[in-house]
mmCIF file of C-alpha atoms in Angstrom:
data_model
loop_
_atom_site.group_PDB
_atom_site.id
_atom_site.type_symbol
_atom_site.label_atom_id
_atom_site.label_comp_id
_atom_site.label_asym_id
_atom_site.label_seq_id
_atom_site.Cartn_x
_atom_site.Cartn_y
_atom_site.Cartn_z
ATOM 1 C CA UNK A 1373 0.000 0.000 0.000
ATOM 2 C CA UNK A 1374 1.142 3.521 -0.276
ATOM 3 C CA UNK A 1375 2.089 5.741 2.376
ATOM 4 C CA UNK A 1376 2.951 9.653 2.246
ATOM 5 C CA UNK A 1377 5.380 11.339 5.029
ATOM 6 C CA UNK A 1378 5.861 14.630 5.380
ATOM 7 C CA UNK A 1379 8.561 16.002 8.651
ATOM 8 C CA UNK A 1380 8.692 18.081 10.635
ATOM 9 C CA UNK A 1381 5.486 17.843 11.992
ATOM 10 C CA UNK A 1382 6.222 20.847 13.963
ATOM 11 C CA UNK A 1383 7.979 23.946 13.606
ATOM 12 C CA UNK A 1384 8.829 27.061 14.770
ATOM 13 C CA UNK A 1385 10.969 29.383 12.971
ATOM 14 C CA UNK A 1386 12.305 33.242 13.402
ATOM 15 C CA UNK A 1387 11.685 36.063 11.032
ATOM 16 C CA UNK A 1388 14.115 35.686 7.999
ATOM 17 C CA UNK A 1389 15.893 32.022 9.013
ATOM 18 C CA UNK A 1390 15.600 29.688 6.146
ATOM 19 C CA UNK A 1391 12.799 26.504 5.870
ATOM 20 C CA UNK A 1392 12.997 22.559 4.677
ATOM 21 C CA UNK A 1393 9.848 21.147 4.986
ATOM 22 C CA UNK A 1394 10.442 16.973 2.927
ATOM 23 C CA UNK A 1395 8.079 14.903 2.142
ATOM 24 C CA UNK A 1396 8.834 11.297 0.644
ATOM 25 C CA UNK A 1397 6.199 8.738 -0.717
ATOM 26 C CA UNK A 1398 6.343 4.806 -0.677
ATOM 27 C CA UNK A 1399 4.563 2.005 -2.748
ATOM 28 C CA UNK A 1400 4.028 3.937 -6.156
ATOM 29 C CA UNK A 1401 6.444 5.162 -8.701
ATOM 30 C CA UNK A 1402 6.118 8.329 -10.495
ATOM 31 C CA UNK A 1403 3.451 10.235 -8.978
ATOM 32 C CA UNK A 1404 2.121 13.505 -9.121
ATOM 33 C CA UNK A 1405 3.035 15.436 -6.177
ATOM 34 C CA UNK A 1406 1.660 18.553 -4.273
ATOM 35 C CA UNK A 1407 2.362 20.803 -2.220
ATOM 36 C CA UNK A 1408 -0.584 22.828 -0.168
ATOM 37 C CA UNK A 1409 -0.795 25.277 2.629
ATOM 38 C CA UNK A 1410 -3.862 25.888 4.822
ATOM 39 C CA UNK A 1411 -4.208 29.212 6.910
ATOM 40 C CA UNK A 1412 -6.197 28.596 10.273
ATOM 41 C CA UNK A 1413 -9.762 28.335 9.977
ATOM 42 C CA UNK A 1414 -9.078 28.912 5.702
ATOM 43 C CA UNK A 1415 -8.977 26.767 2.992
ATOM 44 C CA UNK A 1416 -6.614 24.521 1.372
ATOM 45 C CA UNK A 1417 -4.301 26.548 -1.340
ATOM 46 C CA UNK A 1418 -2.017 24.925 -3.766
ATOM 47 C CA UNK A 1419 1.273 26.161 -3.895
ATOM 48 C CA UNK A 1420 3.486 23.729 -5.870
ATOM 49 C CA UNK A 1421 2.703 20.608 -7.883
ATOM 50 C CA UNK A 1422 5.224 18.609 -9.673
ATOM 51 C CA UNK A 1423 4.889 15.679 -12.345
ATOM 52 C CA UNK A 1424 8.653 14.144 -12.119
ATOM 53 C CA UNK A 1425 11.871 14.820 -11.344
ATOM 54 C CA UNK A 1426 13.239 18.674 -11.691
ATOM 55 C CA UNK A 1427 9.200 19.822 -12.987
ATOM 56 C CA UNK A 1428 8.169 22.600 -10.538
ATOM 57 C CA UNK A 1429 5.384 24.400 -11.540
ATOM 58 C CA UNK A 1430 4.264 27.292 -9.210
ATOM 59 C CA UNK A 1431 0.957 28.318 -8.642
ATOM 60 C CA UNK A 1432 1.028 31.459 -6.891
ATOM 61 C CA UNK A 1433 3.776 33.949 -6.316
ATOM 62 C CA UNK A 1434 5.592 33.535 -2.768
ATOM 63 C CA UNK A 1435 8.250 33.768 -0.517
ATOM 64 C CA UNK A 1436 8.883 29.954 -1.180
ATOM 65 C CA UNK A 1437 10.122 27.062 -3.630
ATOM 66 C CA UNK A 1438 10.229 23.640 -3.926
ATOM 67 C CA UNK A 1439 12.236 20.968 -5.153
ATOM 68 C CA UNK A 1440 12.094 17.085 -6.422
ATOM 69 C CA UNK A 1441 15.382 15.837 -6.246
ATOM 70 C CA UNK A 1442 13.808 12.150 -6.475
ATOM 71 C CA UNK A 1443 10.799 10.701 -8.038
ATOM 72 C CA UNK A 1444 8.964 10.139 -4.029
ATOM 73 C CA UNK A 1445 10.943 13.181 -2.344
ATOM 74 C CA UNK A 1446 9.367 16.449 -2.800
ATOM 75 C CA UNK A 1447 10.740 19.483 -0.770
ATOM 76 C CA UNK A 1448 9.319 22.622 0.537
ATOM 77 C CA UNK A 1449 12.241 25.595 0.858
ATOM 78 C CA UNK A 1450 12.327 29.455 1.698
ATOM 79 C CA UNK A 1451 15.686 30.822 2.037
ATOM 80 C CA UNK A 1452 14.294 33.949 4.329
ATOM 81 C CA UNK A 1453 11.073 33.000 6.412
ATOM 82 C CA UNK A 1454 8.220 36.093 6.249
ATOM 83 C CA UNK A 1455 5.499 36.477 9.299
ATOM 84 C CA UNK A 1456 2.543 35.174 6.793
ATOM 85 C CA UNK A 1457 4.277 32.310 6.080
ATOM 86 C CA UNK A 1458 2.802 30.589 8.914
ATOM 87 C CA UNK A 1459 0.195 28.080 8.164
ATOM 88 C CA UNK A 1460 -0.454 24.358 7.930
ATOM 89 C CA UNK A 1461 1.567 22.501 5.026
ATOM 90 C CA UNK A 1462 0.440 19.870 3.551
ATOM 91 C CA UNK A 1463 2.240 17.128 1.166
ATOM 92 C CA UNK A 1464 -0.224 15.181 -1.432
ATOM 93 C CA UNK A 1465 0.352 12.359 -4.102
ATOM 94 C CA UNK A 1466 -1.848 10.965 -6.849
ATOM 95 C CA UNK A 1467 -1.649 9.429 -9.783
ATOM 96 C CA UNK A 1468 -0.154 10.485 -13.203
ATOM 97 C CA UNK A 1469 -3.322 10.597 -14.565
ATOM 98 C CA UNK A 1470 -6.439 12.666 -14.540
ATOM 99 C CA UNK A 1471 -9.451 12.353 -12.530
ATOM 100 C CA UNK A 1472 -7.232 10.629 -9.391
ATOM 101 C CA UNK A 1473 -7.561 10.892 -5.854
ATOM 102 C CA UNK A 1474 -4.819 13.076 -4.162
ATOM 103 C CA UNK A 1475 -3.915 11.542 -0.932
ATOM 104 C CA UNK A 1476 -2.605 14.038 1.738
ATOM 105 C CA UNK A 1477 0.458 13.509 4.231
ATOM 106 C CA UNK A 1478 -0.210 14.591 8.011
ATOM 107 C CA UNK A 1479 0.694 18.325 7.796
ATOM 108 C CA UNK A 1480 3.090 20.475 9.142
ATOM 109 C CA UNK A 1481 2.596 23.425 11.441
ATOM 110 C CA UNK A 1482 4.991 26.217 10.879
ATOM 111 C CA UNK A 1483 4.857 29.206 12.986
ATOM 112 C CA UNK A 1484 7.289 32.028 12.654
ATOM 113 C CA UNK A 1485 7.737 34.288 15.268
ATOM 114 C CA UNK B 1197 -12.527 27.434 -6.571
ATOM 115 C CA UNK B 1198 -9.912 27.876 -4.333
ATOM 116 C CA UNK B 1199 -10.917 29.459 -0.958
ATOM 117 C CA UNK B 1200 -8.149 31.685 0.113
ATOM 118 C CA UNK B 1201 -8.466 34.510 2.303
ATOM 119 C CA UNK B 1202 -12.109 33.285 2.962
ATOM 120 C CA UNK B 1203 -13.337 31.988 6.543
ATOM 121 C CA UNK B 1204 -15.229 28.616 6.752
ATOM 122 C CA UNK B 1205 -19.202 28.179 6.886
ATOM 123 C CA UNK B 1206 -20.226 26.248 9.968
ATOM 124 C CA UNK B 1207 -23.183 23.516 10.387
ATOM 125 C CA UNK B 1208 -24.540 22.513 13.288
ATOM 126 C CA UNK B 1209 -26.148 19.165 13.732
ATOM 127 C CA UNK B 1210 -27.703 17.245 16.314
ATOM 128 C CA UNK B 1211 -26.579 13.897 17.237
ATOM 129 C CA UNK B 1212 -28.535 11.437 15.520
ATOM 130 C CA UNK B 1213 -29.820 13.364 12.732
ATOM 131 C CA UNK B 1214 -29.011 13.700 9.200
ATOM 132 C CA UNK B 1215 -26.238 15.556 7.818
ATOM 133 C CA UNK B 1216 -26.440 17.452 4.276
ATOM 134 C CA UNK B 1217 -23.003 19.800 3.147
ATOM 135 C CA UNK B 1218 -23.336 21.403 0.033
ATOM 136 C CA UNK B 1219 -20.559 22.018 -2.678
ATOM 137 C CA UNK B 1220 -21.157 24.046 -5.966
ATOM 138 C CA UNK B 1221 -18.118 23.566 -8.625
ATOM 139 C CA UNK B 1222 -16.698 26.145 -10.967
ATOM 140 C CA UNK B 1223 -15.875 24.033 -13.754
ATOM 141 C CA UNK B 1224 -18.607 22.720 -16.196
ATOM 142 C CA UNK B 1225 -15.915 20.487 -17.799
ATOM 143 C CA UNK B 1226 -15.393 18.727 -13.983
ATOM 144 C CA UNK B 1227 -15.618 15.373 -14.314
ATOM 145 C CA UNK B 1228 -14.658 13.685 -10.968
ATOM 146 C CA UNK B 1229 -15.560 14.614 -7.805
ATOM 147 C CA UNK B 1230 -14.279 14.075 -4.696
ATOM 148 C CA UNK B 1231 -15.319 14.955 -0.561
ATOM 149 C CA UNK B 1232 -12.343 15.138 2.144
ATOM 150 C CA UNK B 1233 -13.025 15.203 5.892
ATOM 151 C CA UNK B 1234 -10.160 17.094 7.804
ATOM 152 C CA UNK B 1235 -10.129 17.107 11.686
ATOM 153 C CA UNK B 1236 -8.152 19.192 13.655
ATOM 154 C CA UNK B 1237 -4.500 19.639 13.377
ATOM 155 C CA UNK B 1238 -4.513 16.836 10.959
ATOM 156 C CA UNK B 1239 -4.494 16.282 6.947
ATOM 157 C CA UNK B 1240 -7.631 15.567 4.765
ATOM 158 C CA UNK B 1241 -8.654 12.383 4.783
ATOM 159 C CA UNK B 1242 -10.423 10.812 1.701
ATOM 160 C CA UNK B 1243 -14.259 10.138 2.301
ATOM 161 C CA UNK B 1244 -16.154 8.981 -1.142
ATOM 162 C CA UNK B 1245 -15.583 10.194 -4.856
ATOM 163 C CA UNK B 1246 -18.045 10.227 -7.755
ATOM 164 C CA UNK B 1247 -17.897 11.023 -11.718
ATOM 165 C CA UNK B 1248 -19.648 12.631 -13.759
ATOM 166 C CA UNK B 1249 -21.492 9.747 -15.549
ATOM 167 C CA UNK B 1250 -22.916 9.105 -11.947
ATOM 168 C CA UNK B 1251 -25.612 11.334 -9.846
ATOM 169 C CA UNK B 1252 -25.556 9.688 -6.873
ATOM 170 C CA UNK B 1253 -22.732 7.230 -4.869
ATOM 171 C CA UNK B 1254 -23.389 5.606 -1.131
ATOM 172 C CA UNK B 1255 -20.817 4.228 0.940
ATOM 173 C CA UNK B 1256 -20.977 3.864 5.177
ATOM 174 C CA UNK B 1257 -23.857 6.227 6.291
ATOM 175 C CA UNK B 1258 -22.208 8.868 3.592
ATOM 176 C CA UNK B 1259 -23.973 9.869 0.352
ATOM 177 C CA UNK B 1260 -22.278 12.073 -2.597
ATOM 178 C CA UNK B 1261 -24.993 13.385 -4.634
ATOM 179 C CA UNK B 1262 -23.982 15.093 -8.018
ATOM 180 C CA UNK B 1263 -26.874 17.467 -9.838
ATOM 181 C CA UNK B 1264 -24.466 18.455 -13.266
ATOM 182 C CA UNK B 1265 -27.285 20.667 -14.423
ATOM 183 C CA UNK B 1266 -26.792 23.326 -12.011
ATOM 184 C CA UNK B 1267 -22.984 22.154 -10.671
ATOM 185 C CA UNK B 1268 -24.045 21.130 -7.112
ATOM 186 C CA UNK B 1269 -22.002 18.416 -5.461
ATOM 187 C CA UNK B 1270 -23.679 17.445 -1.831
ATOM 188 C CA UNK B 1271 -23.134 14.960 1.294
ATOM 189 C CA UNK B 1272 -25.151 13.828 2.910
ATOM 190 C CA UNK B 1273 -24.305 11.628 6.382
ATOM 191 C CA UNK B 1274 -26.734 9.470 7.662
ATOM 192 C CA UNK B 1275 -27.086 9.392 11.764
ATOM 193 C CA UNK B 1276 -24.361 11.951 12.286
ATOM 194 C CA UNK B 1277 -21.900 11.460 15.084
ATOM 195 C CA UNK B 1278 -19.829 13.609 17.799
ATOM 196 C CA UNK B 1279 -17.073 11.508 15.512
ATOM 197 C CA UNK B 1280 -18.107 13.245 12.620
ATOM 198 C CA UNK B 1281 -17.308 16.652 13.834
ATOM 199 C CA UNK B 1282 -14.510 18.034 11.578
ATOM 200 C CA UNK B 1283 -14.254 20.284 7.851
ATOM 201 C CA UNK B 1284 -15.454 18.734 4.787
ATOM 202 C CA UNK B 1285 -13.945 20.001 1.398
ATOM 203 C CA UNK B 1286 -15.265 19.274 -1.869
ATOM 204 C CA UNK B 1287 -13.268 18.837 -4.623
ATOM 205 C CA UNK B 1288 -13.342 18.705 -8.333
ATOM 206 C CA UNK B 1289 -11.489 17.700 -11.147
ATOM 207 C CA UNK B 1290 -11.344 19.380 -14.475
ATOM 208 C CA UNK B 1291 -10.172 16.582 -16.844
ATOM 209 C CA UNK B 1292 -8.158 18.616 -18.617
ATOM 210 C CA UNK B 1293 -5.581 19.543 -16.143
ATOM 211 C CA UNK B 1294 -5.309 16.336 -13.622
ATOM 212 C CA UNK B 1295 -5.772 18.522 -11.045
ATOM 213 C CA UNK B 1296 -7.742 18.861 -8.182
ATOM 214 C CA UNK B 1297 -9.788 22.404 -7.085
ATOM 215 C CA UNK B 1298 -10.934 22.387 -3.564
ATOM 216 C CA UNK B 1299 -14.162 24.236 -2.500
ATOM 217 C CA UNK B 1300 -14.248 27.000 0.851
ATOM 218 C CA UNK B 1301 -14.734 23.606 2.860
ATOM 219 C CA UNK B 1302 -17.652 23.623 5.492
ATOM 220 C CA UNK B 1303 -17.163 22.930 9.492
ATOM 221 C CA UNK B 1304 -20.062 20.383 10.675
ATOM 222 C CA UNK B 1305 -20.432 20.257 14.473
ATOM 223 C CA UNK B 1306 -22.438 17.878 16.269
ATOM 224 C CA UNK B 1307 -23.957 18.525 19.029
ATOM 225 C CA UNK B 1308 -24.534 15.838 21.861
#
C-alpha cells in the first residue's frame, strides 16, 4: 500500500531564518506530487505541484520554492522566512493521470515568530 | 474554486440526525468529484468520490450526490456522530488539467 510522510510535523521558525519542509512517498512510482498550505480556519491553497523529477510548476507567487530531487521526495524551501508564512503545510500524491484521488500527508505546522 | 483569504461556513447538527453539506463547482468540464473530511491539526482524509457519468454514490452512512445541471455536489451523512465533527472540502477535477480544485470547505459540528 502507499504511504505519504511529510517532517517536521512541527515547527517554529524566526523572522528571515531559512525553511525545509520533505516529504517522501512509498509504494508507487512516479506520482504527481503537491504541495498545499492551509491558513487557520481557511482553505486549502495549492502552492506547488510537480509531475517528475526537476518539474516545478508554481501556482502562486511567494516567498517559497520547492524541489524534487527524487521521483517520491518532494521538498518545501524558503531561504528567508516572512510572518505570513505561517500556516499548515500539507504534502499530497496521486496518480499520473487525470481524474485521481490526491492523498494528503499529516501536515506540518509552521509558525514564525 | 480555491478558498483563500475566505473563513469557513459552519453547520450545526444534532446527534442522531441527518447531515447534508453542500458544494457548488466552478468548472462545467469537472468530471470527478471528490469529498475530504479534515479534523483538527490533521491532513484531509479521503471520504467517497463520484464522476460525472454518476448522480448519486453511497458508501458507510455517507452519500455524494452530483446534480451536473446546475454544478451542485452534496453529502449527505446518515445518523451523524460527535465523531463526525470536523471540515469537509469538496473537490473537483477538471479533466483537462489532472488537477484537483478544492471548495471554501464547510465545518459540521455535532452537538450531543
Amino acid at each position: 500500500s502507499q504511504t505519504i510522510h511529510q517532517w517536521p510535523a512541527t515547527l517554529v521558525q524566526p523572522v528571515g531564518s531559512p525553511l525545509s519542509l520533505e516529504c517522501t512517498v512509498e509504494g508507487t512510482s512516479n506520482p504527481n506530487l503537491y504541495w498545499y498550505r492551509q491558513a487557520a480556519g481557511r482553505g486549502l491553497q495549492l502552492l506547488f505541484y510537480s509531475v517528475g523529477i526537476g518539474q516545478i510548476s508554481s501556482e502562486v507567487p511567494q516567498n517559497l520554492s520547492a524541489s524534487r530531487p527524487q521521483d517520491r521526495q518532494f521538498i518545501l524551501s524558503s531561504k528567508k522566512l516572512l510572518l505570513s508564512d505561517s500556516g499548515f503545510y500539507l504534502c499530497a500524491w496521486d496518480r499520473s493521470v487525470s481524474g485521481n484521488t490526491i492523498y494528503f500527508g499529516e501536515g506540518s505546522w509552521l509558525t514564525v515568530v | 474554486g480555491e478558498s483563500v483569504g475566505l473563513h469557513l461556513p459552519t453547520l450545526s447538527v444534532q446527534e442522531g440526525d441527518n447531515s447534508i453539506i453542500n458544494c457548488a463547482y466552478s468548472n462545467s468540464a469537472s468530471d470527478y468529484f471528490i469529498w475530504y473530511k479534515q479534523e483538527s491539526g490533521k491532513g484531509p482524509q479521503f471520504i467517497i468520490d463520484i464522476r460525472s457519468n454518476m448522480d448519486k454514490r453511497q458508501g458507510q452512512r455517507v452519500t455524494v450526490l452530483l446534480n451536473k445541471t446546475v454544478k451542485h455536489l452534496s453529502l449527505q451523512i446518515a445518523a451523524t456522530q460527535p465523531g463526525d465533527s470536523a471540515v469537509y472540502f469538496c473537490a473537483e477535477s477538471p479533466g483537462n488539467t489532472g488537477k484537483l480544485i478544492f471548495g471554501q470547505g464547510t465545518t459540521l459540528q455535532v452537538k450531543p
